[in-house]
Every structure is written in structure tokens, then in C-alpha cells.
Amino acid sequence: MNNHLHKTSSTKSLPGRQASIAVLPFVNMSAEPGNEYFSDGITEEIINALTKVQGLKVIARTSSFAFKNKNIDVPTIGRQLDMT
């Protein structure tokens, strides 16, 4: 993956709160269940790239993947990950 994020990148957040992000697992929309590794790999690469952004808290892969194949709305996921 071409790395467009630099270690010198930074983010701004509300006073007293660190900016945070959760990358939720991509869905394998192909007809081949064997391609699941590809959608998981894209998610992992994005998580890894975002960890290089200074001042950004990136939710761990394990926590994000707990929501894989779950039909839960984003605000609920945010609360469950203590991101609100």
C-alpha cells in the first residue's frame, strides 16, 4: 500500500479529548468466500497506516473486528468502543 500518511501528520480534536478512529472491517462482496482475506487485509493496512498519524488514537484491530458481520449502527459502535 502506498503510504500517503507521514509521521509528521497530526490531528486536532476537541479540548480534553484525543481524536480517535475505528476502522471497521470491510465486507467481502464477491461471490468467493475465499476472498475474505483480501477485505480483512485492506482493513488491517488502513489501521496500520493510521497508527502513524500523531495525535490520533486508532482502535485496535481486535476491537474493530469484534463488529465484523454484525448489524450495529455507528453511534452504538462508538459508545461500545468508548469513542463518544
PDB file of N, CA and C in Angstrom:
ATOM      1  N   MET A   1       0.854  -1.176   0.000  1.00  0.00           N
ATOM      2  CA  MET A   1       0.000   0.000   0.000  1.00  0.00           C
ATOM      3  C   MET A   1       0.897   1.234   0.000  1.00  0.00           C
ATOM      4  N   ASN A   2       0.618   2.147  -0.878  1.00  0.00           N
ATOM      5  CA  ASN A   2       1.392   3.374  -0.962  1.00  0.00           C
ATOM      6  C   ASN A   2       1.098   4.227   0.260  1.00  0.00           C
ATOM      7  N   ASN A   3       2.131   4.578   1.005  1.00  0.00           N
ATOM      8  CA  ASN A   3       1.936   5.292   2.266  1.00  0.00           C
ATOM      9  C   ASN A   3       1.871   6.792   2.031  1.00  0.00           C
ATOM     10  N   HIS A   4       0.665   7.343   2.096  1.00  0.00           N
ATOM     11  CA  HIS A   4       0.472   8.781   1.911  1.00  0.00           C
ATOM     12  C   HIS A   4       0.447   9.517   3.239  1.00  0.00           C
ATOM     13  N   LEU A   5       0.469   8.794   4.333  1.00  0.00           N
ATOM     14  CA  LEU A   5       0.476   9.424   5.648  1.00  0.00           C
ATOM     15  C   LEU A   5       1.917   9.522   6.115  1.00  0.00           C
ATOM     16  N   HIS A   6       2.272  10.630   6.648  1.00  0.00           N
ATOM     17  CA  HIS A   6       3.632  10.834   7.120  1.00  0.00           C
ATOM     18  C   HIS A   6       3.633  10.906   8.628  1.00  0.00           C
ATOM     19  N   LYS A   7       4.748  10.541   9.242  1.00  0.00           N
ATOM     20  CA  LYS A   7       4.844  10.592  10.695  1.00  0.00           C
ATOM     21  C   LYS A   7       4.654  12.003  11.224  1.00  0.00           C
ATOM     22  N   THR A   8       4.831  12.986  10.396  1.00  0.00           N
ATOM     23  CA  THR A   8       4.673  14.369  10.847  1.00  0.00           C
ATOM     24  C   THR A   8       3.223  14.826  10.782  1.00  0.00           C
ATOM     25  N   SER A   9       2.338  13.983  10.240  1.00  0.00           N
ATOM     26  CA  SER A   9       0.922  14.336  10.201  1.00  0.00           C
ATOM     27  C   SER A   9       0.386  14.435  11.615  1.00  0.00           C
ATOM     28  N   SER A  10      -0.571  15.302  11.812  1.00  0.00           N
ATOM     29  CA  SER A  10      -1.197  15.410  13.127  1.00  0.00           C
ATOM     30  C   SER A  10      -2.672  15.717  12.950  1.00  0.00           C
ATOM     31  N   THR A  11      -3.395  15.606  14.042  1.00  0.00           N
ATOM     32  CA  THR A  11      -4.820  15.889  14.008  1.00  0.00           C
ATOM     33  C   THR A  11      -5.160  16.854  15.114  1.00  0.00           C
ATOM     34  N   LYS A  12      -6.316  17.487  14.984  1.00  0.00           N
ATOM     35  CA  LYS A  12      -6.816  18.372  16.028  1.00  0.00           C
ATOM     36  C   LYS A  12      -8.107  17.767  16.553  1.00  0.00           C
ATOM     37  N   SER A  13      -8.307  17.851  17.856  1.00  0.00           N
ATOM     38  CA  SER A  13      -9.525  17.321  18.443  1.00  0.00           C
ATOM     39  C   SER A  13     -10.090  18.324  19.424  1.00  0.00           C
ATOM     40  N   LEU A  14     -11.231  17.990  19.980  1.00  0.00           N
ATOM     41  CA  LEU A  14     -11.839  18.851  20.975  1.00  0.00           C
ATOM     42  C   LEU A  14     -10.935  18.947  22.193  1.00  0.00           C
ATOM     43  N   PRO A  15     -10.943  20.086  22.874  1.00  0.00           N
ATOM     44  CA  PRO A  15     -10.118  20.221  24.076  1.00  0.00           C
ATOM     45  C   PRO A  15     -10.438  19.107  25.072  1.00  0.00           C
ATOM     46  N   GLY A  16      -9.395  18.482  25.587  1.00  0.00           N
ATOM     47  CA  GLY A  16      -9.571  17.430  26.576  1.00  0.00           C
ATOM     48  C   GLY A  16      -9.879  16.063  25.993  1.00  0.00           C
ATOM     49  N   ARG A  17     -10.067  15.954  24.690  1.00  0.00           N
ATOM     50  CA  ARG A  17     -10.353  14.665  24.048  1.00  0.00           C
ATOM     51  C   ARG A  17      -9.349  14.425  22.930  1.00  0.00           C
ATOM     52  N   GLN A  18      -8.790  13.242  22.925  1.00  0.00           N
ATOM     53  CA  GLN A  18      -7.887  12.867  21.849  1.00  0.00           C
ATOM     54  C   GLN A  18      -8.728  12.396  20.657  1.00  0.00           C
ATOM     55  N   ALA A  19      -8.351  12.823  19.474  1.00  0.00           N
ATOM     56  CA  ALA A  19      -9.043  12.357  18.269  1.00  0.00           C
ATOM     57  C   ALA A  19      -8.865  10.847  18.164  1.00  0.00           C
ATOM     58  N   SER A  20      -9.932  10.155  17.831  1.00  0.00           N
ATOM     59  CA  SER A  20      -9.847   8.701  17.719  1.00  0.00           C
ATOM     60  C   SER A  20     -10.642   8.225  16.510  1.00  0.00           C
ATOM     61  N   ILE A  21     -10.243   7.047  16.024  1.00  0.00           N
ATOM     62  CA  ILE A  21     -10.902   6.469  14.856  1.00  0.00           C
ATOM     63  C   ILE A  21     -10.912   4.953  14.996  1.00  0.00           C
ATOM     64  N   ALA A  22     -11.977   4.354  14.518  1.00  0.00           N
ATOM     65  CA  ALA A  22     -12.067   2.897  14.415  1.00  0.00           C
ATOM     66  C   ALA A  22     -12.290   2.571  12.949  1.00  0.00           C
ATOM     67  N   VAL A  23     -11.486   1.690  12.413  1.00  0.00           N
ATOM     68  CA  VAL A  23     -11.665   1.238  11.036  1.00  0.00           C
ATOM     69  C   VAL A  23     -12.430  -0.076  11.115  1.00  0.00           C
ATOM     70  N   LEU A  24     -13.664  -0.040  10.674  1.00  0.00           N
ATOM     71  CA  LEU A  24     -14.497  -1.238  10.733  1.00  0.00           C
ATOM     72  C   LEU A  24     -14.182  -2.156   9.558  1.00  0.00           C
ATOM     73  N   PRO A  25     -14.321  -3.459   9.759  1.00  0.00           N
ATOM     74  CA  PRO A  25     -13.965  -4.418   8.710  1.00  0.00           C
ATOM     75  C   PRO A  25     -14.764  -4.214   7.424  1.00  0.00           C
ATOM     76  N   PHE A  26     -14.061  -4.302   6.315  1.00  0.00           N
ATOM     77  CA  PHE A  26     -14.710  -4.257   5.012  1.00  0.00           C
ATOM     78  C   PHE A  26     -15.443  -5.575   4.787  1.00  0.00           C
ATOM     79  N   VAL A  27     -16.474  -5.531   3.973  1.00  0.00           N
ATOM     80  CA  VAL A  27     -17.277  -6.712   3.679  1.00  0.00           C
ATOM     81  C   VAL A  27     -16.806  -7.322   2.363  1.00  0.00           C
ATOM     82  N   ASN A  28     -16.650  -8.630   2.360  1.00  0.00           N
ATOM     83  CA  ASN A  28     -16.331  -9.353   1.135  1.00  0.00           C
ATOM     84  C   ASN A  28     -17.616  -9.470   0.319  1.00  0.00           C
ATOM     85  N   MET A  29     -17.730  -8.668  -0.716  1.00  0.00           N
ATOM     86  CA  MET A  29     -18.946  -8.670  -1.530  1.00  0.00           C
ATOM     87  C   MET A  29     -18.800  -9.535  -2.783  1.00  0.00           C
ATOM     88  N   SER A  30     -17.692 -10.245  -2.878  1.00  0.00           N
ATOM     89  CA  SER A  30     -17.506 -11.124  -4.032  1.00  0.00           C
ATOM     90  C   SER A  30     -18.294 -12.417  -3.819  1.00  0.00           C
ATOM     91  N   ALA A  31     -18.396 -13.188  -4.862  1.00  0.00           N
ATOM     92  CA  ALA A  31     -19.091 -14.474  -4.783  1.00  0.00           C
ATOM     93  C   ALA A  31     -18.192 -15.561  -4.201  1.00  0.00           C
ATOM     94  N   GLU A  32     -16.954 -15.206  -3.916  1.00  0.00           N
ATOM     95  CA  GLU A  32     -15.974 -16.177  -3.429  1.00  0.00           C
ATOM     96  C   GLU A  32     -15.663 -15.960  -1.950  1.00  0.00           C
ATOM     97  N   PRO A  33     -16.118 -16.848  -1.078  1.00  0.00           N
ATOM     98  CA  PRO A  33     -15.796 -16.706   0.346  1.00  0.00           C
ATOM     99  C   PRO A  33     -14.289 -16.731   0.611  1.00  0.00           C
ATOM    100  N   GLY A  34     -13.542 -17.356  -0.276  1.00  0.00           N
ATOM    101  CA  GLY A  34     -12.090 -17.426  -0.126  1.00  0.00           C
ATOM    102  C   GLY A  34     -11.405 -16.079  -0.258  1.00  0.00           C
ATOM    103  N   ASN A  35     -12.119 -15.067  -0.732  1.00  0.00           N
ATOM    104  CA  ASN A  35     -11.548 -13.726  -0.873  1.00  0.00           C
ATOM    105  C   ASN A  35     -11.658 -12.901   0.402  1.00  0.00           C
ATOM    106  N   GLU A  36     -12.155 -13.497   1.459  1.00  0.00           N
ATOM    107  CA  GLU A  36     -12.329 -12.793   2.732  1.00  0.00           C
ATOM    108  C   GLU A  36     -11.007 -12.183   3.213  1.00  0.00           C
ATOM    109  N   TYR A  37      -9.906 -12.892   2.976  1.00  0.00           N
ATOM    110  CA  TYR A  37      -8.597 -12.397   3.401  1.00  0.00           C
ATOM    111  C   TYR A  37      -8.288 -11.035   2.784  1.00  0.00           C
ATOM    112  N   PHE A  38      -8.784 -10.785   1.574  1.00  0.00           N
ATOM    113  CA  PHE A  38      -8.497  -9.528   0.886  1.00  0.00           C
ATOM    114  C   PHE A  38      -9.174  -8.360   1.594  1.00  0.00           C
ATOM    115  N   SER A  39     -10.457  -8.499   1.915  1.00  0.00           N
ATOM    116  CA  SER A  39     -11.161  -7.411   2.608  1.00  0.00           C
ATOM    117  C   SER A  39     -10.591  -7.209   4.010  1.00  0.00           C
ATOM    118  N   ASP A  40     -10.224  -8.296   4.682  1.00  0.00           N
ATOM    119  CA  ASP A  40      -9.595  -8.168   6.001  1.00  0.00           C
ATOM    120  C   ASP A  40      -8.236  -7.476   5.887  1.00  0.00           C
ATOM    121  N   GLY A  41      -7.495  -7.811   4.849  1.00  0.00           N
ATOM    122  CA  GLY A  41      -6.175  -7.209   4.650  1.00  0.00           C
ATOM    123  C   GLY A  41      -6.241  -5.717   4.393  1.00  0.00           C
ATOM    124  N   ILE A  42      -7.230  -5.275   3.632  1.00  0.00           N
ATOM    125  CA  ILE A  42      -7.399  -3.840   3.383  1.00  0.00           C
ATOM    126  C   ILE A  42      -7.663  -3.121   4.699  1.00  0.00           C
ATOM    127  N   THR A  43      -8.551  -3.689   5.514  1.00  0.00           N
ATOM    128  CA  THR A  43      -8.859  -3.089   6.813  1.00  0.00           C
ATOM    129  C   THR A  43      -7.602  -2.980   7.663  1.00  0.00           C
ATOM    130  N   GLU A  44      -6.821  -4.043   7.724  1.00  0.00           N
ATOM    131  CA  GLU A  44      -5.599  -4.052   8.526  1.00  0.00           C
ATOM    132  C   GLU A  44      -4.589  -3.029   8.027  1.00  0.00           C
ATOM    133  N   GLU A  45      -4.441  -2.906   6.721  1.00  0.00           N
ATOM    134  CA  GLU A  45      -3.494  -1.933   6.161  1.00  0.00           C
ATOM    135  C   GLU A  45      -3.888  -0.503   6.514  1.00  0.00           C
ATOM    136  N   ILE A  46      -5.177  -0.202   6.463  1.00  0.00           N
ATOM    137  CA  ILE A  46      -5.640   1.142   6.821  1.00  0.00           C
ATOM    138  C   ILE A  46      -5.385   1.405   8.301  1.00  0.00           C
ATOM    139  N   ILE A  47      -5.685   0.430   9.151  1.00  0.00           N
ATOM    140  CA  ILE A  47      -5.413   0.579  10.587  1.00  0.00           C
ATOM    141  C   ILE A  47      -3.932   0.848  10.807  1.00  0.00           C
ATOM    142  N   ASN A  48      -3.077   0.056  10.186  1.00  0.00           N
ATOM    143  CA  ASN A  48      -1.627   0.225  10.351  1.00  0.00           C
ATOM    144  C   ASN A  48      -1.155   1.589   9.868  1.00  0.00           C
ATOM    145  N   ALA A  49      -1.687   2.063   8.750  1.00  0.00           N
ATOM    146  CA  ALA A  49      -1.283   3.373   8.225  1.00  0.00           C
ATOM    147  C   ALA A  49      -1.717   4.492   9.165  1.00  0.00           C
ATOM    148  N   LEU A  50      -2.910   4.387   9.714  1.00  0.00           N
ATOM    149  CA  LEU A  50      -3.417   5.447  10.593  1.00  0.00           C
ATOM    150  C   LEU A  50      -2.666   5.525  11.918  1.00  0.00           C
ATOM    151  N   THR A  51      -2.048   4.432  12.336  1.00  0.00           N
ATOM    152  CA  THR A  51      -1.286   4.476  13.594  1.00  0.00           C
ATOM    153  C   THR A  51      -0.082   5.408  13.493  1.00  0.00           C
ATOM    154  N   LYS A  52       0.291   5.786  12.294  1.00  0.00           N
ATOM    155  CA  LYS A  52       1.434   6.686  12.102  1.00  0.00           C
ATOM    156  C   LYS A  52       1.059   8.166  12.224  1.00  0.00           C
ATOM    157  N   VAL A  53      -0.223   8.458  12.354  1.00  0.00           N
ATOM    158  CA  VAL A  53      -0.680   9.845  12.470  1.00  0.00           C
ATOM    159  C   VAL A  53      -0.573  10.273  13.929  1.00  0.00           C
ATOM    160  N   GLN A  54       0.272  11.266  14.183  1.00  0.00           N
ATOM    161  CA  GLN A  54       0.463  11.765  15.542  1.00  0.00           C
ATOM    162  C   GLN A  54      -0.828  12.374  16.068  1.00  0.00           C
ATOM    163  N   GLY A  55      -1.127  12.081  17.323  1.00  0.00           N
ATOM    164  CA  GLY A  55      -2.296  12.663  17.962  1.00  0.00           C
ATOM    165  C   GLY A  55      -3.593  11.943  17.655  1.00  0.00           C
ATOM    166  N   LEU A  56      -3.524  10.840  16.928  1.00  0.00           N
ATOM    167  CA  LEU A  56      -4.721  10.086  16.576  1.00  0.00           C
ATOM    168  C   LEU A  56      -4.698   8.738  17.283  1.00  0.00           C
ATOM    169  N   LYS A  57      -5.719   8.482  18.063  1.00  0.00           N
ATOM    170  CA  LYS A  57      -5.869   7.186  18.726  1.00  0.00           C
ATOM    171  C   LYS A  57      -6.602   6.264  17.761  1.00  0.00           C
ATOM    172  N   VAL A  58      -5.959   5.163  17.409  1.00  0.00           N
ATOM    173  CA  VAL A  58      -6.549   4.204  16.476  1.00  0.00           C
ATOM    174  C   VAL A  58      -6.992   2.976  17.271  1.00  0.00           C
ATOM    175  N   ILE A  59      -8.257   2.657  17.157  1.00  0.00           N
ATOM    176  CA  ILE A  59      -8.794   1.495  17.852  1.00  0.00           C
ATOM    177  C   ILE A  59      -8.138   0.238  17.283  1.00  0.00           C
ATOM    178  N   ALA A  60      -7.756  -0.668  18.161  1.00  0.00           N
ATOM    179  CA  ALA A  60      -7.033  -1.883  17.771  1.00  0.00           C
ATOM    180  C   ALA A  60      -7.856  -2.779  16.851  1.00  0.00           C
ATOM    181  N   ARG A  61      -7.144  -3.539  16.056  1.00  0.00           N
ATOM    182  CA  ARG A  61      -7.768  -4.468  15.115  1.00  0.00           C
ATOM    183  C   ARG A  61      -8.724  -5.411  15.837  1.00  0.00           C
ATOM    184  N   THR A  62      -8.293  -5.957  16.959  1.00  0.00           N
ATOM    185  CA  THR A  62      -9.131  -6.901  17.700  1.00  0.00           C
ATOM    186  C   THR A  62     -10.469  -6.281  18.075  1.00  0.00           C
ATOM    187  N   SER A  63     -10.435  -5.039  18.536  1.00  0.00           N
ATOM    188  CA  SER A  63     -11.672  -4.349  18.921  1.00  0.00           C
ATOM    189  C   SER A  63     -12.542  -4.058  17.706  1.00  0.00           C
ATOM    190  N   SER A  64     -11.935  -3.607  16.620  1.00  0.00           N
ATOM    191  CA  SER A  64     -12.698  -3.306  15.401  1.00  0.00           C
ATOM    192  C   SER A  64     -13.323  -4.562  14.804  1.00  0.00           C
ATOM    193  N   PHE A  65     -12.547  -5.644  14.773  1.00  0.00           N
ATOM    194  CA  PHE A  65     -13.034  -6.872  14.154  1.00  0.00           C
ATOM    195  C   PHE A  65     -14.098  -7.570  15.002  1.00  0.00           C
ATOM    196  N   ALA A  66     -14.288  -7.142  16.237  1.00  0.00           N
ATOM    197  CA  ALA A  66     -15.374  -7.686  17.060  1.00  0.00           C
ATOM    198  C   ALA A  66     -16.732  -7.343  16.447  1.00  0.00           C
ATOM    199  N   PHE A  67     -16.766  -6.342  15.575  1.00  0.00           N
ATOM    200  CA  PHE A  67     -18.014  -5.909  14.947  1.00  0.00           C
ATOM    201  C   PHE A  67     -18.208  -6.494  13.550  1.00  0.00           C
ATOM    202  N   LYS A  68     -17.301  -7.366  13.146  1.00  0.00           N
ATOM    203  CA  LYS A  68     -17.395  -7.971  11.820  1.00  0.00           C
ATOM    204  C   LYS A  68     -18.673  -8.803  11.724  1.00  0.00           C
ATOM    205  N   ASN A  69     -19.379  -8.629  10.618  1.00  0.00           N
ATOM    206  CA  ASN A  69     -20.625  -9.352  10.340  1.00  0.00           C
ATOM    207  C   ASN A  69     -21.729  -9.069  11.360  1.00  0.00           C
ATOM    208  N   LYS A  70     -21.635  -7.932  12.025  1.00  0.00           N
ATOM    209  CA  LYS A  70     -22.670  -7.533  12.981  1.00  0.00           C
ATOM    210  C   LYS A  70     -23.441  -6.364  12.378  1.00  0.00           C
ATOM    211  N   ASN A  71     -24.720  -6.325  12.613  1.00  0.00           N
ATOM    212  CA  ASN A  71     -25.560  -5.246  12.108  1.00  0.00           C
ATOM    213  C   ASN A  71     -25.803  -4.249  13.247  1.00  0.00           C
ATOM    214  N   ILE A  72     -24.792  -3.423  13.518  1.00  0.00           N
ATOM    215  CA  ILE A  72     -24.847  -2.451  14.614  1.00  0.00           C
ATOM    216  C   ILE A  72     -24.584  -1.071  14.024  1.00  0.00           C
ATOM    217  N   ASP A  73     -25.377  -0.081  14.441  1.00  0.00           N
ATOM    218  CA  ASP A  73     -25.195   1.262  13.896  1.00  0.00           C
ATOM    219  C   ASP A  73     -23.928   1.912  14.464  1.00  0.00           C
ATOM    220  N   VAL A  74     -23.398   2.863  13.717  1.00  0.00           N
ATOM    221  CA  VAL A  74     -22.127   3.510  14.055  1.00  0.00           C
ATOM    222  C   VAL A  74     -22.155   4.197  15.421  1.00  0.00           C
ATOM    223  N   PRO A  75     -23.210   4.945  15.788  1.00  0.00           N
ATOM    224  CA  PRO A  75     -23.208   5.559  17.125  1.00  0.00           C
ATOM    225  C   PRO A  75     -23.088   4.526  18.253  1.00  0.00           C
ATOM    226  N   THR A  76     -23.732   3.381  18.091  1.00  0.00           N
ATOM    227  CA  THR A  76     -23.639   2.330  19.107  1.00  0.00           C
ATOM    228  C   THR A  76     -22.227   1.768  19.172  1.00  0.00           C
ATOM    229  N   ILE A  77     -21.616   1.550  18.028  1.00  0.00           N
ATOM    230  CA  ILE A  77     -20.232   1.066  17.999  1.00  0.00           C
ATOM    231  C   ILE A  77     -19.323   2.072  18.695  1.00  0.00           C
ATOM    232  N   GLY A  78     -19.510   3.348  18.407  1.00  0.00           N
ATOM    233  CA  GLY A  78     -18.711   4.391  19.052  1.00  0.00           C
ATOM    234  C   GLY A  78     -18.828   4.352  20.561  1.00  0.00           C
ATOM    235  N   ARG A  79     -20.031   4.172  21.060  1.00  0.00           N
ATOM    236  CA  ARG A  79     -20.227   4.094  22.515  1.00  0.00           C
ATOM    237  C   ARG A  79     -19.565   2.844  23.084  1.00  0.00           C
ATOM    238  N   GLN A  80     -19.706   1.716  22.398  1.00  0.00           N
ATOM    239  CA  GLN A  80     -19.119   0.469  22.885  1.00  0.00           C
ATOM    240  C   GLN A  80     -17.594   0.528  22.895  1.00  0.00           C
ATOM    241  N   LEU A  81     -17.028   1.315  21.998  1.00  0.00           N
ATOM    242  CA  LEU A  81     -15.569   1.474  21.947  1.00  0.00           C
ATOM    243  C   LEU A  81     -15.097   2.670  22.772  1.00  0.00           C
ATOM    244  N   ASP A  82     -16.015   3.290  23.501  1.00  0.00           N
ATOM    245  CA  ASP A  82     -15.723   4.457  24.345  1.00  0.00           C
ATOM    246  C   ASP A  82     -15.107   5.586  23.523  1.00  0.00           C
ATOM    247  N   MET A  83     -15.721   5.863  22.376  1.00  0.00           N
ATOM    248  CA  MET A  83     -15.222   6.899  21.477  1.00  0.00           C
ATOM    249  C   MET A  83     -16.114   8.133  21.480  1.00  0.00           C
ATOM    250  N   THR A  84     -17.165   8.141  22.271  1.00  0.00           N
ATOM    251  CA  THR A  84     -18.092   9.275  22.259  1.00  0.00           C
ATOM    252  C   THR A  84     -17.839  10.218  23.404  1.00  0.00           C
TER     253      THR A  84
END
